Short mmCIF file of C-alpha atoms and ligand atoms in Angstrom, two decimals:
data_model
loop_
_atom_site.label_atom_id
_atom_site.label_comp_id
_atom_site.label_asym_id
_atom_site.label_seq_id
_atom_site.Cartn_x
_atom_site.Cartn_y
_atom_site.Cartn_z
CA UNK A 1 0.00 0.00 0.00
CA UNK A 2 1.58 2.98 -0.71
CA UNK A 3 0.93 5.90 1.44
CA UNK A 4 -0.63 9.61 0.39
CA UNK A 5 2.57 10.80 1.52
CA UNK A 6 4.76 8.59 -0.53
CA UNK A 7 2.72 9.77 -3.84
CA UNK A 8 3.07 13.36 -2.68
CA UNK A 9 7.32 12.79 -2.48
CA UNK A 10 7.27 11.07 -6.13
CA UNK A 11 5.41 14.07 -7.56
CA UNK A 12 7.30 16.16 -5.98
CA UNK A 13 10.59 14.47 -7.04
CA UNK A 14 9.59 14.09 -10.59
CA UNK A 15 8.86 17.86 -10.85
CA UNK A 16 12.09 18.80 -9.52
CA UNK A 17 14.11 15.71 -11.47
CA UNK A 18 12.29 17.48 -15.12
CA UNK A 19 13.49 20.71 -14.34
CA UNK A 20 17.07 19.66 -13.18
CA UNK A 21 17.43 17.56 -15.93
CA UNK A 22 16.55 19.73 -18.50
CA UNK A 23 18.46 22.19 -16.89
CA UNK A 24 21.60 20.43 -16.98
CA UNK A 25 20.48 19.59 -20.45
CA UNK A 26 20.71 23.14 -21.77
CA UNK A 27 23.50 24.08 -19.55
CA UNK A 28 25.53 22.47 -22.38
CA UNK A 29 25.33 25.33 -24.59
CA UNK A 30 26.93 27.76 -22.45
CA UNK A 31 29.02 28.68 -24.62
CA UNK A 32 28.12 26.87 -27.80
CA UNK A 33 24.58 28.98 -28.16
CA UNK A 34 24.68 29.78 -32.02
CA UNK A 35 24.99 33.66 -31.28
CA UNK A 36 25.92 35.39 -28.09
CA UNK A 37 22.22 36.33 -27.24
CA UNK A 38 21.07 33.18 -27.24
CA UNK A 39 23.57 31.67 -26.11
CA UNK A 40 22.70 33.55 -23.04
CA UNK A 41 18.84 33.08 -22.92
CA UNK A 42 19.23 29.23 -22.96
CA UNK A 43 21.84 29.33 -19.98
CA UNK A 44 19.03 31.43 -17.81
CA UNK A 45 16.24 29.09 -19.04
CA UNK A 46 19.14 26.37 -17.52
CA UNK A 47 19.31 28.52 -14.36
CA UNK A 48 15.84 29.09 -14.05
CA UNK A 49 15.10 25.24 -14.05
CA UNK A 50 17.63 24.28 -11.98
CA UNK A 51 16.60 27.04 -9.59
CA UNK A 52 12.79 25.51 -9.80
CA UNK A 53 14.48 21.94 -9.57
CA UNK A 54 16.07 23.38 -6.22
CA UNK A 55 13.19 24.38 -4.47
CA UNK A 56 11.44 21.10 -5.49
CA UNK A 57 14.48 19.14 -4.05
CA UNK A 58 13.83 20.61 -0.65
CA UNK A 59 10.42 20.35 -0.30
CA UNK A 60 11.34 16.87 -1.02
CA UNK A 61 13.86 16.22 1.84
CA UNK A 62 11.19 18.51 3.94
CA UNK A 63 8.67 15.78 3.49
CA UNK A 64 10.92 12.72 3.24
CA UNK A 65 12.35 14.13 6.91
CA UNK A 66 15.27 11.13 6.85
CA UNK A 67 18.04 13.22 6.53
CA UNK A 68 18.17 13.52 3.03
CA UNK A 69 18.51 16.67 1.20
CA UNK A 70 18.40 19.09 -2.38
CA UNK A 71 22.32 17.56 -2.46
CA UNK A 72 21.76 14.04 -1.69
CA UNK A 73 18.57 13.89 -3.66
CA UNK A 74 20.01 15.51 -6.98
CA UNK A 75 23.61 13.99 -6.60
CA UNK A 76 23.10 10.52 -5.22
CA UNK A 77 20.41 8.91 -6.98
CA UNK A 78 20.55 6.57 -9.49
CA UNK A 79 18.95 6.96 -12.87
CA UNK A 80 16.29 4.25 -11.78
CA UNK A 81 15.57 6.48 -9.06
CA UNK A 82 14.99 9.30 -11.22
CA UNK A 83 11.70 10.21 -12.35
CA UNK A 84 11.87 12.71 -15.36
CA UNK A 85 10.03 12.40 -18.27
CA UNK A 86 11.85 10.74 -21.02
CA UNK A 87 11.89 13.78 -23.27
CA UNK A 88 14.17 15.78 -20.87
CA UNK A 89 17.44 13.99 -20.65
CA UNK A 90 17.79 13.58 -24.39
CA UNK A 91 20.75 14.25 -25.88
CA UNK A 92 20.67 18.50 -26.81
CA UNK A 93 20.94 18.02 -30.29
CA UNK A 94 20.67 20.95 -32.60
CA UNK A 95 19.00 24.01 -31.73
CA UNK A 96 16.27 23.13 -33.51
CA UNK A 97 15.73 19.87 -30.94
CA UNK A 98 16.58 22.20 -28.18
CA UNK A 99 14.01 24.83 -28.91
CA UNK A 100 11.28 22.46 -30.12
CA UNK A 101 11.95 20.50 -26.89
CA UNK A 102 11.99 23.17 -24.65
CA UNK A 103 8.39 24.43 -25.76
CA UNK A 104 6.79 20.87 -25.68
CA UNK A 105 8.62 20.88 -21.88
CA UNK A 106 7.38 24.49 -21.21
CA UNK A 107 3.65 24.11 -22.78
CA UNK A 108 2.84 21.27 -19.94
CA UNK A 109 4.29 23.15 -17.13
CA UNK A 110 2.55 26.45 -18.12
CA UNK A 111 -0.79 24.59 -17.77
CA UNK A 112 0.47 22.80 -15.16
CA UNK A 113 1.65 25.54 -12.87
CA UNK A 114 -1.12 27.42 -13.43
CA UNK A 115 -3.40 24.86 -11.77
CA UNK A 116 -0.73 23.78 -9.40
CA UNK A 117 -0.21 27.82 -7.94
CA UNK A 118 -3.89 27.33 -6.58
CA UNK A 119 -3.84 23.62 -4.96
CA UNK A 120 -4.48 22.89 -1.11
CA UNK A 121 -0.89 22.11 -0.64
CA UNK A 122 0.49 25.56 0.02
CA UNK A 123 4.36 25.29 -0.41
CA UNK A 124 3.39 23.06 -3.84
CA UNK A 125 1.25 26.58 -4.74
CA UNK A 126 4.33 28.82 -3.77
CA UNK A 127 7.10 27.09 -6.03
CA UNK A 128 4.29 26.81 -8.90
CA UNK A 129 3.73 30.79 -8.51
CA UNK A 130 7.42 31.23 -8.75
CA UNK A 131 7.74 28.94 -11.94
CA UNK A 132 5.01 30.29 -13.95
CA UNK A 133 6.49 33.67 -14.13
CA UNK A 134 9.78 32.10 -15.18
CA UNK A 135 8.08 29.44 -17.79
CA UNK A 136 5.88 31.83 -19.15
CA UNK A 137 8.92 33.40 -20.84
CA UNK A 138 10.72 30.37 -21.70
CA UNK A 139 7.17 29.21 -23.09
CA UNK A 140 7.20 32.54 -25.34
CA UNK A 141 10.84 32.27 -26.34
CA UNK A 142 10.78 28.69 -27.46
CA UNK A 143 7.57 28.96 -29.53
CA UNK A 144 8.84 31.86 -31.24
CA UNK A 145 11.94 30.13 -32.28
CA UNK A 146 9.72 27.01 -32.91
CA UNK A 147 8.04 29.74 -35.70
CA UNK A 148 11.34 31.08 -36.63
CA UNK A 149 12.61 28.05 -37.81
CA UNK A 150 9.78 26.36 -39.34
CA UNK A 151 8.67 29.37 -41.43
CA UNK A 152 12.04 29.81 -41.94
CA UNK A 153 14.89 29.00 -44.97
CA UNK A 154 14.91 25.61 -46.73
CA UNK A 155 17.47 24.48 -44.16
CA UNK A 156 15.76 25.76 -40.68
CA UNK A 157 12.34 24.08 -41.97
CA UNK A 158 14.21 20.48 -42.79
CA UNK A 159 16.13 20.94 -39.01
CA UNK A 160 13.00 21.42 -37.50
CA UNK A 161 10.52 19.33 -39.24
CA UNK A 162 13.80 16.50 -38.44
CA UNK A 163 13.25 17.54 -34.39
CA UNK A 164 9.55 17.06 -34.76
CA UNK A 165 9.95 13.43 -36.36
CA UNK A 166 12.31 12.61 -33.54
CA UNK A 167 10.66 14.27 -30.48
CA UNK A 168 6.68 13.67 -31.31
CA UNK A 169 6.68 9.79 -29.64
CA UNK A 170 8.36 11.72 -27.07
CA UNK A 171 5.34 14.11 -26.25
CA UNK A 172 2.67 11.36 -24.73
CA UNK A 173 4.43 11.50 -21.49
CA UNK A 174 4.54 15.07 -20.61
CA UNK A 175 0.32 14.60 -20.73
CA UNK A 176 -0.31 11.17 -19.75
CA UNK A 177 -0.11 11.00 -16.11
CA UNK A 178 1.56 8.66 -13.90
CA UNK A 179 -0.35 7.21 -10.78
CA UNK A 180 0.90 9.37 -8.67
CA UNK A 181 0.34 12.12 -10.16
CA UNK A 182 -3.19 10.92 -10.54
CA UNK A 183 -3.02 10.60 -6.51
CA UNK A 184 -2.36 14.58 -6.07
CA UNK A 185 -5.88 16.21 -5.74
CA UNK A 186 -6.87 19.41 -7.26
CA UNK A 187 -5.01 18.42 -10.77
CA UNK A 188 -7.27 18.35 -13.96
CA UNK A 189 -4.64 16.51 -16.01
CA UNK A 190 -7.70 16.27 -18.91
CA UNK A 191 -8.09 20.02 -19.29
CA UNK A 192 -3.94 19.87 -19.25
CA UNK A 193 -4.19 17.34 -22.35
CA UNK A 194 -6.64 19.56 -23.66
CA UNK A 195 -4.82 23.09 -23.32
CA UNK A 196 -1.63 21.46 -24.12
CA UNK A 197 -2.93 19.84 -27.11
CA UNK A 198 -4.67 23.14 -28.29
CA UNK A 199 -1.46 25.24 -28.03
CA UNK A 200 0.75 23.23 -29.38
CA UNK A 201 -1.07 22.43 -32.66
CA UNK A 202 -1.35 26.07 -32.93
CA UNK A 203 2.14 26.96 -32.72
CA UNK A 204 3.01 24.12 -35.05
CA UNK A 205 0.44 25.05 -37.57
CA UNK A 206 2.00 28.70 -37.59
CA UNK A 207 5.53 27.39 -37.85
CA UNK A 208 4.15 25.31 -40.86
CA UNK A 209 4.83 21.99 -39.11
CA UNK A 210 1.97 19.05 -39.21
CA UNK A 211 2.75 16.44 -35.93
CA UNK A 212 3.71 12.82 -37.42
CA UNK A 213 0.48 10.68 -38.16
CA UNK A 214 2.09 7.58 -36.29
CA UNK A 215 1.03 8.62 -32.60
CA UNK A 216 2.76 5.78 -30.27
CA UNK A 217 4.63 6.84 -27.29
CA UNK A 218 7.34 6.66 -25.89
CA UNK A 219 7.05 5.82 -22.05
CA UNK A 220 8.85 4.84 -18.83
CA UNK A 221 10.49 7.99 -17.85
CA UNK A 222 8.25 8.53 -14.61
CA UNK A 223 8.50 5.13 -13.59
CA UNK A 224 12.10 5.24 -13.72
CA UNK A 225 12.89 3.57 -16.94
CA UNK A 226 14.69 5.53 -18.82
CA UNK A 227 16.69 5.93 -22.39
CA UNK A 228 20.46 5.57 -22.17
CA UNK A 229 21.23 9.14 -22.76
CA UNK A 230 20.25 9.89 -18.30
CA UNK A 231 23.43 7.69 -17.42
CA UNK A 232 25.77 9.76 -18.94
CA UNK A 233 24.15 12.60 -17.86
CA UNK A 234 23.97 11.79 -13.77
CA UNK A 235 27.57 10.29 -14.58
CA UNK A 236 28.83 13.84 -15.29
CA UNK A 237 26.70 15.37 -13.13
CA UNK A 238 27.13 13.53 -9.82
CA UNK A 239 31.14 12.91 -10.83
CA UNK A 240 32.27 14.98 -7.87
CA UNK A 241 30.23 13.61 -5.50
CA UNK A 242 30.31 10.15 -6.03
CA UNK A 243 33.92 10.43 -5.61
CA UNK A 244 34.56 12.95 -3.19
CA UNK A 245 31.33 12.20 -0.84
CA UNK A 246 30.62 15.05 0.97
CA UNK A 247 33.28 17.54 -0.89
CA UNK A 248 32.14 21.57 -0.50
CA UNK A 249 34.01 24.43 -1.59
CA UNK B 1 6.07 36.17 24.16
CA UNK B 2 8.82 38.55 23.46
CA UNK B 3 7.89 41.71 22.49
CA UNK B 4 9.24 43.29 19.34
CA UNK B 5 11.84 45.78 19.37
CA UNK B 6 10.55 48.36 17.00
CA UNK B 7 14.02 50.59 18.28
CA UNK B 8 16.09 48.08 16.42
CA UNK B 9 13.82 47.19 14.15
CA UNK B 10 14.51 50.41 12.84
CA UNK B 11 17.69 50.75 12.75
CA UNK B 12 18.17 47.17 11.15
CA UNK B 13 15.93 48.59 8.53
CA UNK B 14 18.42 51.27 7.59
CA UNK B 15 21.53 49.21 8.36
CA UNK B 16 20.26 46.81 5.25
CA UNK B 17 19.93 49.64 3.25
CA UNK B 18 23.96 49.41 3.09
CA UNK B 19 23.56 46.19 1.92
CA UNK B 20 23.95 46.16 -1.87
CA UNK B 21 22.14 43.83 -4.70
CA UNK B 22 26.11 41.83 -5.77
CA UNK B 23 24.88 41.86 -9.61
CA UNK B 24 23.83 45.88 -9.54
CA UNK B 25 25.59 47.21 -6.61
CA UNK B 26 24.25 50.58 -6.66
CA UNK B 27 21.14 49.29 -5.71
CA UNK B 28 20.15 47.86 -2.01
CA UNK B 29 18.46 44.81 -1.29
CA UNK B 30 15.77 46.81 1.02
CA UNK B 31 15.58 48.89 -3.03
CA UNK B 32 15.44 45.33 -4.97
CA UNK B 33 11.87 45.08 -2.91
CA UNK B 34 13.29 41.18 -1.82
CA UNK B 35 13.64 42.30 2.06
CA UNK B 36 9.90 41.26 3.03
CA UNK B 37 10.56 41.82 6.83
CA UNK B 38 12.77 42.26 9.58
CA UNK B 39 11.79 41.43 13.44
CA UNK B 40 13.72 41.97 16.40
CA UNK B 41 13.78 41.68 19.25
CA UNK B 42 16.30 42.15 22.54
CA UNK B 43 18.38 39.39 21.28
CA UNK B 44 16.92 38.03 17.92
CA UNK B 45 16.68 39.52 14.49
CA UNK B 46 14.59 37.64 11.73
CA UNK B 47 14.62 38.75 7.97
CA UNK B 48 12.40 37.10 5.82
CA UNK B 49 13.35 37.55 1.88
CA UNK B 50 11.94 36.35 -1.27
CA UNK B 51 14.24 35.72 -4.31
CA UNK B 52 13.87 37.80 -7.63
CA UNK B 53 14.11 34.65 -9.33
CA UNK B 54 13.98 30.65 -8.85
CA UNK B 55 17.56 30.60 -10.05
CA UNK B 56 19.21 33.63 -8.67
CA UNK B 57 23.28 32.54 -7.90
CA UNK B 58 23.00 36.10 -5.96
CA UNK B 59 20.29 35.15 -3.30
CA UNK B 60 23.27 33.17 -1.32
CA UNK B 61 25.84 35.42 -1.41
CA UNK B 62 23.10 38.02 -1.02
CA UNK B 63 22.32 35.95 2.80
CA UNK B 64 26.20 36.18 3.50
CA UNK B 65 26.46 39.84 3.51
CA UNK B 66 23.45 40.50 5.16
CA UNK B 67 25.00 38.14 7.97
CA UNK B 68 28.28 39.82 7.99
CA UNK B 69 26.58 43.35 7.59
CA UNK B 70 24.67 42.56 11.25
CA UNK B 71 27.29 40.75 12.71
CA UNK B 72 29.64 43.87 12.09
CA UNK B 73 26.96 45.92 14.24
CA UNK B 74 26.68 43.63 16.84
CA UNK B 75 23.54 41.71 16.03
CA UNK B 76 24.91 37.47 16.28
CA UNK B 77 21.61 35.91 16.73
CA UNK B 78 20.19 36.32 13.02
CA UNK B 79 17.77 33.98 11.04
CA UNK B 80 16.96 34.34 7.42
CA UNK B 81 14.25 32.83 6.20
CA UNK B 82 13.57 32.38 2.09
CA UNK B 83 9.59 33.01 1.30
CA UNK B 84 8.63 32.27 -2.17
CA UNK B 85 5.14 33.66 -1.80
CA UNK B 86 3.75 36.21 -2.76
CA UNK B 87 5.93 36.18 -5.70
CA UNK B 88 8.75 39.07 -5.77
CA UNK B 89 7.35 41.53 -8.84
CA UNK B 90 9.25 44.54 -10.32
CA UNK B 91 6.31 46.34 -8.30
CA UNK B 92 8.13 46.00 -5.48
CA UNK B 93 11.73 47.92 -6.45
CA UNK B 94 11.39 51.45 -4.19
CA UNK B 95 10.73 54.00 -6.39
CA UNK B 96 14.74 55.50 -5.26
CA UNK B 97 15.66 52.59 -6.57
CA UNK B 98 14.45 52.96 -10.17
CA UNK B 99 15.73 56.16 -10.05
CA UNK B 100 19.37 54.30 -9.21
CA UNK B 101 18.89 52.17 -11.80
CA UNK B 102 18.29 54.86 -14.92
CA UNK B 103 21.52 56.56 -13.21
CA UNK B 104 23.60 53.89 -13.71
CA UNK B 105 22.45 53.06 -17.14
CA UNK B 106 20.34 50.46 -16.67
CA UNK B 107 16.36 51.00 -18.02
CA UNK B 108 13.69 50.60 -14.65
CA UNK B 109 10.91 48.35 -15.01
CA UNK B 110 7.82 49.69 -16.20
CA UNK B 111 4.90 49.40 -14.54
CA UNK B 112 2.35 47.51 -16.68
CA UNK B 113 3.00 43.83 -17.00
CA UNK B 114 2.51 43.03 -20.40
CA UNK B 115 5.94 41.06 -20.76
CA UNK B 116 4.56 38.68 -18.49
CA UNK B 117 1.58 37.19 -20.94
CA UNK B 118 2.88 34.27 -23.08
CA UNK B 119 1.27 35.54 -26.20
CA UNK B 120 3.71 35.29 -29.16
CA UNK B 121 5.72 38.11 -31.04
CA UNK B 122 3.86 41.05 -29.15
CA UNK B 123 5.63 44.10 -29.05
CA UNK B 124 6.76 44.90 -25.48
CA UNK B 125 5.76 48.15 -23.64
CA UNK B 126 7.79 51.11 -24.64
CA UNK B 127 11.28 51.20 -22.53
CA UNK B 128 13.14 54.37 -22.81
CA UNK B 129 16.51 54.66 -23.43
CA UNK B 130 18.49 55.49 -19.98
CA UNK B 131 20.67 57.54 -21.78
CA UNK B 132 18.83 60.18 -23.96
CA UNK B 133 15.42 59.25 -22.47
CA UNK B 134 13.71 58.52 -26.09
CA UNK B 135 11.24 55.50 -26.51
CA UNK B 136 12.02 54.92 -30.02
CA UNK B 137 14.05 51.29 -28.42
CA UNK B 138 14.08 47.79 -29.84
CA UNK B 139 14.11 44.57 -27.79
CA UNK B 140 17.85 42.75 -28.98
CA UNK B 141 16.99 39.41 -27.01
CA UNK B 142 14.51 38.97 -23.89
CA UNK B 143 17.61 37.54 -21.69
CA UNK B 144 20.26 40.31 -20.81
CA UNK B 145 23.62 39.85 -18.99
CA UNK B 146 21.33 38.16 -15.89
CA UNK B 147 18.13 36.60 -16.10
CA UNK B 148 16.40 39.63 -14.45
CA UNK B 149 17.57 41.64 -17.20
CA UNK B 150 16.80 42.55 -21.35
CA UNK B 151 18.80 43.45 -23.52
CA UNK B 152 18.04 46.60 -25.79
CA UNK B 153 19.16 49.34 -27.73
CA UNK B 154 18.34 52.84 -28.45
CA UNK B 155 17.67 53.73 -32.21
CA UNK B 156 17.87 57.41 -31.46
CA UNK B 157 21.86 57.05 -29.90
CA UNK B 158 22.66 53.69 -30.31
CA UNK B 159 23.39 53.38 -26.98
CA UNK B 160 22.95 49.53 -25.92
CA UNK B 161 21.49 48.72 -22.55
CA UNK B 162 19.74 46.42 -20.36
CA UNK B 163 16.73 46.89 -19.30
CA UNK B 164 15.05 45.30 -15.88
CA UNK B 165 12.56 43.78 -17.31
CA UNK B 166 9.13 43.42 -15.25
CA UNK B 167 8.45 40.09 -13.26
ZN1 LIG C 301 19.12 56.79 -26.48
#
């Protein structure tokens, strides 16, 4: 049987395990964006979602009160621990996959926050408040490159309808929830399908994109089974760590 | 029960003033609106503050100098606690402090809020150019040197700047 309070500390860890692991995700083009502006915008949508991952993580050891932590949680878990949605720890790619990714990520947690910045569970509300602001812009920015590129040259159209091909199976899981997010209450996940649905194929249609016809999904992420691309991630990212337990500086 | 000290209450009040915002340091944290309230009493001091944004590398460093700035003045006992709600807005930046900002070249938020809708390609509110004061300003990219910030420039004197954009 497992406990309202064990459903509440996997939601809670896969909202903050999304956001770090996109985070770290985009963190690799610090210094690789494709012009200096940019370059800079995706390193503060990193920050912002490792920020959001942050507050997440300790609302996480709050509630999990056995002496774990943001650290230990984000730096000593293994990837069958982890409990991000598929879509999030795949390889950056282009910019194309980056930006296209980054508004399918952003679309579900602008619906999502929205509901979540009203529900019962007040410090859940407060981090959701927070976020929105924050994914309300990255929401705007990645559509608009999303637009850019599709209605774009010959090239930027091809790169983008290629990222669509390869991240559509991808998309099931940000809107198909996992049983314990069907647990939290106050969560319409059906009007999230809905909105998500209805912003997305408006977006595409103006960046003269049509979604694949095949629709199977991809699936696994939120149960912890996940593509091979996480394990090199948490290998890089909990390096230090893992082999200097404890290290600060 | 023990009662408040509004004495030093005060006088905490103005001693964070001195405290300075490590990404614009002409402007205070008690100007950056994040210092939400301050409670002392004979031999406690509490500051609650809420972070511009999720992500802000300053807010730690930004607890470390308020620390040292009290402990400097004799205050030891301190506790600072992080709120997240409300949200910190733009709306909260003292209206000295906007003035600050424009001095030092960097555009004040405006008041209205219309950055903050995620409708596509709409044209942000007019933000005049620090320099020469005219609106005729185009948005370069919607992430400046820190996430708090745009980055613009004037079309009137070319004079690039950043702009705090509203939040
Ligand atoms: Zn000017």
């Amino acid at each position: 049987m497992i406990t309202e309070k064990e459903q509440l500390v996997s939601f809670v860890l896969h909202l903050a395990d999304d956001s770090l692991v996109l985070g770290h995700r985009n963190s690799e083009w610090t210094g690789h964006g494709p012009i200096l502006e940019q370059d800079i915008a995706i390193s503060n949508i990193a920050l912002d979602l490792i920020g959001q991952a942050r507050n997440f993580y300790q609302y996480a050891a709050a509630l999990k009160a056995d002496g774990a932590t943001e650290d230990t949680l984000a730096y000593l878990r293994d990837a069958m621990d982890y409990k991000n949605a598929l879509i999030a720890e795949l390889n950056k790619g282009d910019w194309a996959v980056t930006t296209l990714r980054q508004f399918f990520f952003s679309t579900s947690k602008f619906y999502l926050y929205q509901q979540l910045q009203n529900n019962s569970d007040t410090t859940l509300a407060a981090i959701a408040e927070k976020s929105l602001k924050e994914v309300t812009y990255h929401l705007r920015w990645s559509a608009e490159w999303v637009i850019r590129l599709g209605d774009g040259t010959d090239e930027s159209n091809a790169r983008v309808k290629t990222a669509l091909e390869y991240l559509w199976p991808y998309t099931g899981e940000l809107i198909t929830p996992a049983s314990y997010e069907q647990a939290q209450p106050g969560i319409d996940f059906a009007a999230l399908k809905k909105n998500w649905t209805n912003h997305v194929l408006q977006v595409l249609e103006q960046a003269l994109l049509t979604p694949p016809v095949n629709d199977w999904m991809q699936s696994g992420g939120k149960q912890g089974i996940h593509t091979e691309h996480l394990g090199y991630l948490l290998a890089e990212m909990q390096y230090l760590q893992r082999s200097y337990p404890g290290c600060e500086w | 029960m023990i009662a408040e000290n509004t004495i030093e209450t005060t006088k905490i009040w103005s001693l964070l003033q001195e405290v300075s915002d490590p990404e614009i340091p002409v402007l205070s944290v008690v100007d950056l609106g994040i210092i939400r309230n301050v409670t002392a009493t004979d031999d406690e001091v509490k500051i609650i503050i809420t972070p511009t944004y999720s992500g802000c590398p300053a807010i730690t460093r930004i607890e470390w100098d308020l620390r040292i700035k009290l402990a400097e003045n004799g205050y030891k006992n301190v506790s600072i606690v992080s709120r997240l709600s409300p949200v910190w807005t733009t709306d909260w930046m003292s209206e000295q402090g906007k003035q600050k900002l424009k001095a030092y070249g960097i555009a004040p938020p405006n008041d209205t809020q219309s950055v903050c809708s995620p409708d596509l390609f709409v044209m942000d509110e007019a933000v005049q150019c620090p320099l020469c004061n005219s609106y005729n300003t185009k948005l370069v990219s919607r992430f400046g040197s820190t996430a708090c910030k745009a980055f613009y420039q004037c079309k009137d004197c070319s004079e690039p700047f950043d702009y705090f954009k509203c939040h």
